[in-house]
Amino acid sequence: MKKKIIIVLGVAIAVLCGAAAVNTFFTKTTKQTGMILELEKDQIKIEKAIYLLSFYEEDKKELDRMGLSPEDYPSGQYFERLGETMILKVSSSAQITIFDTSQKYMQVENEREYTFKNYADFLKATETDEELFLRPYVFTIKNGTVIKMKERLLI
């Protein structure tokens, strides 16, 4: 009887550990650089892009891995739209950060980084500010849903 209980407990623990491992696998967070093509109430369509700055060590390694020479990025930046689109859900509480160089949104003088309160606020801002579509963003995606967007400042 004790052996059966121990075996049942062992199986239960294995199942629970396996479920935890599967859950961890499916909640992986990824990042994707891209340009906004279309916005809707709860989703976004983006075009994948590559945007690398040679003065960041990680980006420099990627430029080297891609076999690019400094002539391919003369100003220290490499930008390429890939033509591949993605449609992603967007969390209503997604954090969206831009570099507000024109100070349309900032309340503090000389501050440049601005984070919208939520996706709805960003969506509303795009109705009158088409410049928000002209910037590359890094999208943080969890379970197929954008949870964060941060503008990658073009120099």
PDB file of C-alpha atoms in Angstrom:
ATOM      1  CA  MET A   1       0.000   0.000   0.000  1.00  0.00           C
ATOM      2  CA  LYS A   2       2.851   2.407   0.872  1.00  0.00           C
ATOM      3  CA  LYS A   3       4.538   1.616  -2.448  1.00  0.00           C
ATOM      4  CA  LYS A   4       1.357   2.530  -4.364  1.00  0.00           C
ATOM      5  CA  ILE A   5       1.058   5.844  -2.506  1.00  0.00           C
ATOM      6  CA  ILE A   6       4.717   6.653  -3.140  1.00  0.00           C
ATOM      7  CA  ILE A   7       4.362   5.757  -6.827  1.00  0.00           C
ATOM      8  CA  VAL A   8       1.187   7.859  -7.134  1.00  0.00           C
ATOM      9  CA  LEU A   9       2.916  10.783  -5.392  1.00  0.00           C
ATOM     10  CA  GLY A  10       5.939  10.383  -7.658  1.00  0.00           C
ATOM     11  CA  VAL A  11       3.751  10.421 -10.763  1.00  0.00           C
ATOM     12  CA  ALA A  12       1.821  13.460  -9.478  1.00  0.00           C
ATOM     13  CA  ILE A  13       5.040  15.364  -8.825  1.00  0.00           C
ATOM     14  CA  ALA A  14       6.390  14.453 -12.261  1.00  0.00           C
ATOM     15  CA  VAL A  15       3.164  15.624 -13.913  1.00  0.00           C
ATOM     16  CA  LEU A  16       3.181  18.902 -11.983  1.00  0.00           C
ATOM     17  CA  CYS A  17       6.856  19.543 -12.780  1.00  0.00           C
ATOM     18  CA  GLY A  18       6.204  18.735 -16.424  1.00  0.00           C
ATOM     19  CA  ALA A  19       3.246  21.136 -16.486  1.00  0.00           C
ATOM     20  CA  ALA A  20       5.404  23.844 -14.938  1.00  0.00           C
ATOM     21  CA  ALA A  21       8.100  23.269 -17.566  1.00  0.00           C
ATOM     22  CA  VAL A  22       5.540  23.394 -20.381  1.00  0.00           C
ATOM     23  CA  ASN A  23       4.006  26.559 -18.917  1.00  0.00           C
ATOM     24  CA  THR A  24       7.442  28.186 -18.733  1.00  0.00           C
ATOM     25  CA  PHE A  25       8.111  27.214 -22.345  1.00  0.00           C
ATOM     26  CA  PHE A  26       4.886  28.758 -23.601  1.00  0.00           C
ATOM     27  CA  THR A  27       5.312  31.995 -21.649  1.00  0.00           C
ATOM     28  CA  LYS A  28       8.613  32.840 -23.308  1.00  0.00           C
ATOM     29  CA  THR A  29       9.114  36.508 -24.042  1.00  0.00           C
ATOM     30  CA  THR A  30      10.574  37.493 -27.416  1.00  0.00           C
ATOM     31  CA  LYS A  31      11.518  40.775 -29.039  1.00  0.00           C
ATOM     32  CA  GLN A  32      10.917  41.855 -32.608  1.00  0.00           C
ATOM     33  CA  THR A  33      11.998  45.080 -34.287  1.00  0.00           C
ATOM     34  CA  GLY A  34       9.496  46.461 -36.757  1.00  0.00           C
ATOM     35  CA  MET A  35       7.489  49.290 -38.226  1.00  0.00           C
ATOM     36  CA  ILE A  36       3.823  49.872 -37.458  1.00  0.00           C
ATOM     37  CA  LEU A  37       1.611  49.366 -40.506  1.00  0.00           C
ATOM     38  CA  GLU A  38      -1.881  49.323 -38.972  1.00  0.00           C
ATOM     39  CA  LEU A  39      -3.387  49.706 -35.529  1.00  0.00           C
ATOM     40  CA  GLU A  40      -6.733  48.469 -34.254  1.00  0.00           C
ATOM     41  CA  LYS A  41      -8.398  48.388 -30.859  1.00  0.00           C
ATOM     42  CA  ASP A  42      -6.667  45.213 -29.688  1.00  0.00           C
ATOM     43  CA  GLN A  43      -4.142  44.332 -32.394  1.00  0.00           C
ATOM     44  CA  ILE A  44      -1.303  45.708 -34.426  1.00  0.00           C
ATOM     45  CA  LYS A  45       0.115  44.882 -37.840  1.00  0.00           C
ATOM     46  CA  ILE A  46       3.858  45.354 -38.157  1.00  0.00           C
ATOM     47  CA  GLU A  47       6.520  44.876 -40.793  1.00  0.00           C
ATOM     48  CA  LYS A  48       9.606  43.155 -39.437  1.00  0.00           C
ATOM     49  CA  ALA A  49      12.806  45.170 -39.680  1.00  0.00           C
ATOM     50  CA  ILE A  50      16.442  45.097 -38.721  1.00  0.00           C
ATOM     51  CA  TYR A  51      17.833  48.192 -37.039  1.00  0.00           C
ATOM     52  CA  LEU A  52      21.357  47.990 -35.657  1.00  0.00           C
ATOM     53  CA  LEU A  53      23.734  50.616 -34.323  1.00  0.00           C
ATOM     54  CA  SER A  54      27.415  49.805 -34.654  1.00  0.00           C
ATOM     55  CA  PHE A  55      28.381  51.522 -31.408  1.00  0.00           C
ATOM     56  CA  TYR A  56      26.392  48.956 -29.365  1.00  0.00           C
ATOM     57  CA  GLU A  57      28.559  45.877 -28.800  1.00  0.00           C
ATOM     58  CA  GLU A  58      25.663  43.427 -29.307  1.00  0.00           C
ATOM     59  CA  ASP A  59      24.562  45.177 -32.516  1.00  0.00           C
ATOM     60  CA  LYS A  60      28.162  45.259 -33.806  1.00  0.00           C
ATOM     61  CA  LYS A  61      28.412  41.501 -33.299  1.00  0.00           C
ATOM     62  CA  GLU A  62      25.193  41.028 -35.272  1.00  0.00           C
ATOM     63  CA  LEU A  63      26.471  43.255 -38.100  1.00  0.00           C
ATOM     64  CA  ASP A  64      29.634  41.143 -38.225  1.00  0.00           C
ATOM     65  CA  ARG A  65      27.586  37.910 -38.117  1.00  0.00           C
ATOM     66  CA  MET A  66      25.539  39.200 -41.073  1.00  0.00           C
ATOM     67  CA  GLY A  67      28.769  39.744 -43.008  1.00  0.00           C
ATOM     68  CA  LEU A  68      28.235  43.488 -43.381  1.00  0.00           C
ATOM     69  CA  SER A  69      31.121  45.912 -43.703  1.00  0.00           C
ATOM     70  CA  PRO A  70      31.200  49.533 -42.452  1.00  0.00           C
ATOM     71  CA  GLU A  71      30.389  50.641 -46.018  1.00  0.00           C
ATOM     72  CA  ASP A  72      26.972  49.002 -45.516  1.00  0.00           C
ATOM     73  CA  TYR A  73      26.289  51.250 -42.516  1.00  0.00           C
ATOM     74  CA  PRO A  74      28.318  54.437 -43.140  1.00  0.00           C
ATOM     75  CA  SER A  75      26.593  56.491 -40.451  1.00  0.00           C
ATOM     76  CA  GLY A  76      26.971  53.706 -37.895  1.00  0.00           C
ATOM     77  CA  GLN A  77      23.409  52.519 -38.352  1.00  0.00           C
ATOM     78  CA  TYR A  78      21.931  49.722 -40.434  1.00  0.00           C
ATOM     79  CA  PHE A  79      18.201  49.745 -41.164  1.00  0.00           C
ATOM     80  CA  GLU A  80      16.360  47.301 -43.397  1.00  0.00           C
ATOM     81  CA  ARG A  81      12.639  46.674 -43.759  1.00  0.00           C
ATOM     82  CA  LEU A  82      12.182  42.957 -44.374  1.00  0.00           C
ATOM     83  CA  GLY A  83       8.790  42.951 -46.132  1.00  0.00           C
ATOM     84  CA  GLU A  84       7.452  40.287 -43.751  1.00  0.00           C
ATOM     85  CA  THR A  85       4.357  41.263 -41.783  1.00  0.00           C
ATOM     86  CA  MET A  86       2.928  40.067 -38.486  1.00  0.00           C
ATOM     87  CA  ILE A  87      -0.442  40.668 -36.865  1.00  0.00           C
ATOM     88  CA  LEU A  88      -0.220  40.611 -33.093  1.00  0.00           C
ATOM     89  CA  LYS A  89      -2.631  41.098 -30.235  1.00  0.00           C
ATOM     90  CA  VAL A  90      -1.813  44.023 -27.968  1.00  0.00           C
ATOM     91  CA  SER A  91      -2.335  44.038 -24.225  1.00  0.00           C
ATOM     92  CA  SER A  92      -4.552  46.927 -23.137  1.00  0.00           C
ATOM     93  CA  SER A  93      -1.912  47.685 -20.486  1.00  0.00           C
ATOM     94  CA  ALA A  94       1.041  47.552 -22.898  1.00  0.00           C
ATOM     95  CA  GLN A  95       3.772  50.063 -22.106  1.00  0.00           C
ATOM     96  CA  ILE A  96       4.628  52.175 -25.149  1.00  0.00           C
ATOM     97  CA  THR A  97       7.667  54.423 -24.962  1.00  0.00           C
ATOM     98  CA  ILE A  98       8.724  56.943 -27.587  1.00  0.00           C
ATOM     99  CA  PHE A  99      11.423  59.564 -27.918  1.00  0.00           C
ATOM    100  CA  ASP A 100       9.389  62.765 -27.871  1.00  0.00           C
ATOM    101  CA  THR A 101      11.906  64.964 -29.658  1.00  0.00           C
ATOM    102  CA  SER A 102       9.257  67.535 -30.596  1.00  0.00           C
ATOM    103  CA  GLN A 103       7.911  67.551 -27.019  1.00  0.00           C
ATOM    104  CA  LYS A 104       4.288  66.999 -28.025  1.00  0.00           C
ATOM    105  CA  TYR A 105       3.610  64.780 -25.016  1.00  0.00           C
ATOM    106  CA  MET A 106       6.184  65.686 -22.364  1.00  0.00           C
ATOM    107  CA  GLN A 107       5.252  67.878 -19.442  1.00  0.00           C
ATOM    108  CA  VAL A 108       8.850  68.329 -18.239  1.00  0.00           C
ATOM    109  CA  GLU A 109      11.192  70.496 -20.289  1.00  0.00           C
ATOM    110  CA  ASN A 110      14.227  68.747 -21.792  1.00  0.00           C
ATOM    111  CA  GLU A 111      12.786  65.287 -21.139  1.00  0.00           C
ATOM    112  CA  ARG A 112      12.659  63.229 -24.313  1.00  0.00           C
ATOM    113  CA  GLU A 113      11.478  59.740 -23.364  1.00  0.00           C
ATOM    114  CA  TYR A 114       7.711  59.498 -22.948  1.00  0.00           C
ATOM    115  CA  THR A 115       5.653  56.444 -21.973  1.00  0.00           C
ATOM    116  CA  PHE A 116       1.951  56.345 -22.793  1.00  0.00           C
ATOM    117  CA  LYS A 117      -0.305  55.241 -19.931  1.00  0.00           C
ATOM    118  CA  ASN A 118      -1.713  52.362 -21.974  1.00  0.00           C
ATOM    119  CA  TYR A 119      -2.379  51.157 -25.505  1.00  0.00           C
ATOM    120  CA  ALA A 120      -5.637  53.140 -25.769  1.00  0.00           C
ATOM    121  CA  ASP A 121      -3.749  56.403 -25.139  1.00  0.00           C
ATOM    122  CA  PHE A 122      -1.198  55.516 -27.811  1.00  0.00           C
ATOM    123  CA  LEU A 123      -3.979  54.581 -30.241  1.00  0.00           C
ATOM    124  CA  LYS A 124      -5.648  57.935 -29.644  1.00  0.00           C
ATOM    125  CA  ALA A 125      -2.354  59.795 -30.176  1.00  0.00           C
ATOM    126  CA  THR A 126      -1.863  58.120 -33.575  1.00  0.00           C
ATOM    127  CA  GLU A 127      -5.137  59.659 -34.791  1.00  0.00           C
ATOM    128  CA  THR A 128      -3.462  63.084 -34.912  1.00  0.00           C
ATOM    129  CA  ASP A 129       0.249  62.217 -34.936  1.00  0.00           C
ATOM    130  CA  GLU A 130       1.192  60.229 -38.033  1.00  0.00           C
ATOM    131  CA  GLU A 131       4.880  60.520 -37.102  1.00  0.00           C
ATOM    132  CA  LEU A 132       4.319  57.695 -34.622  1.00  0.00           C
ATOM    133  CA  PHE A 133       4.015  55.364 -37.642  1.00  0.00           C
ATOM    134  CA  LEU A 134       7.378  56.459 -39.090  1.00  0.00           C
ATOM    135  CA  ARG A 135       9.541  55.109 -36.277  1.00  0.00           C
ATOM    136  CA  PRO A 136      10.987  51.665 -35.725  1.00  0.00           C
ATOM    137  CA  TYR A 137       9.932  49.993 -32.480  1.00  0.00           C
ATOM    138  CA  VAL A 138      11.135  47.013 -30.514  1.00  0.00           C
ATOM    139  CA  PHE A 139       8.059  44.945 -29.660  1.00  0.00           C
ATOM    140  CA  THR A 140       8.209  42.724 -26.571  1.00  0.00           C
ATOM    141  CA  ILE A 141       5.886  39.777 -27.170  1.00  0.00           C
ATOM    142  CA  LYS A 142       4.633  37.283 -24.607  1.00  0.00           C
ATOM    143  CA  ASN A 143       2.300  34.452 -25.618  1.00  0.00           C
ATOM    144  CA  GLY A 144       1.641  36.157 -28.960  1.00  0.00           C
ATOM    145  CA  THR A 145       0.637  39.426 -27.287  1.00  0.00           C
ATOM    146  CA  VAL A 146       2.577  42.697 -27.349  1.00  0.00           C
ATOM    147  CA  ILE A 147       3.204  43.733 -23.750  1.00  0.00           C
ATOM    148  CA  LYS A 148       5.715  46.501 -24.476  1.00  0.00           C
ATOM    149  CA  MET A 149       6.779  48.729 -27.370  1.00  0.00           C
ATOM    150  CA  LYS A 150       9.819  50.978 -27.319  1.00  0.00           C
ATOM    151  CA  GLU A 151      10.857  53.264 -30.109  1.00  0.00           C
ATOM    152  CA  ARG A 152      14.309  52.587 -31.488  1.00  0.00           C
ATOM    153  CA  LEU A 153      15.555  56.102 -32.153  1.00  0.00           C
ATOM    154  CA  LEU A 154      16.810  56.725 -35.688  1.00  0.00           C
ATOM    155  CA  ILE A 155      19.903  58.877 -35.725  1.00  0.00           C
TER     156      ILE A 155
END
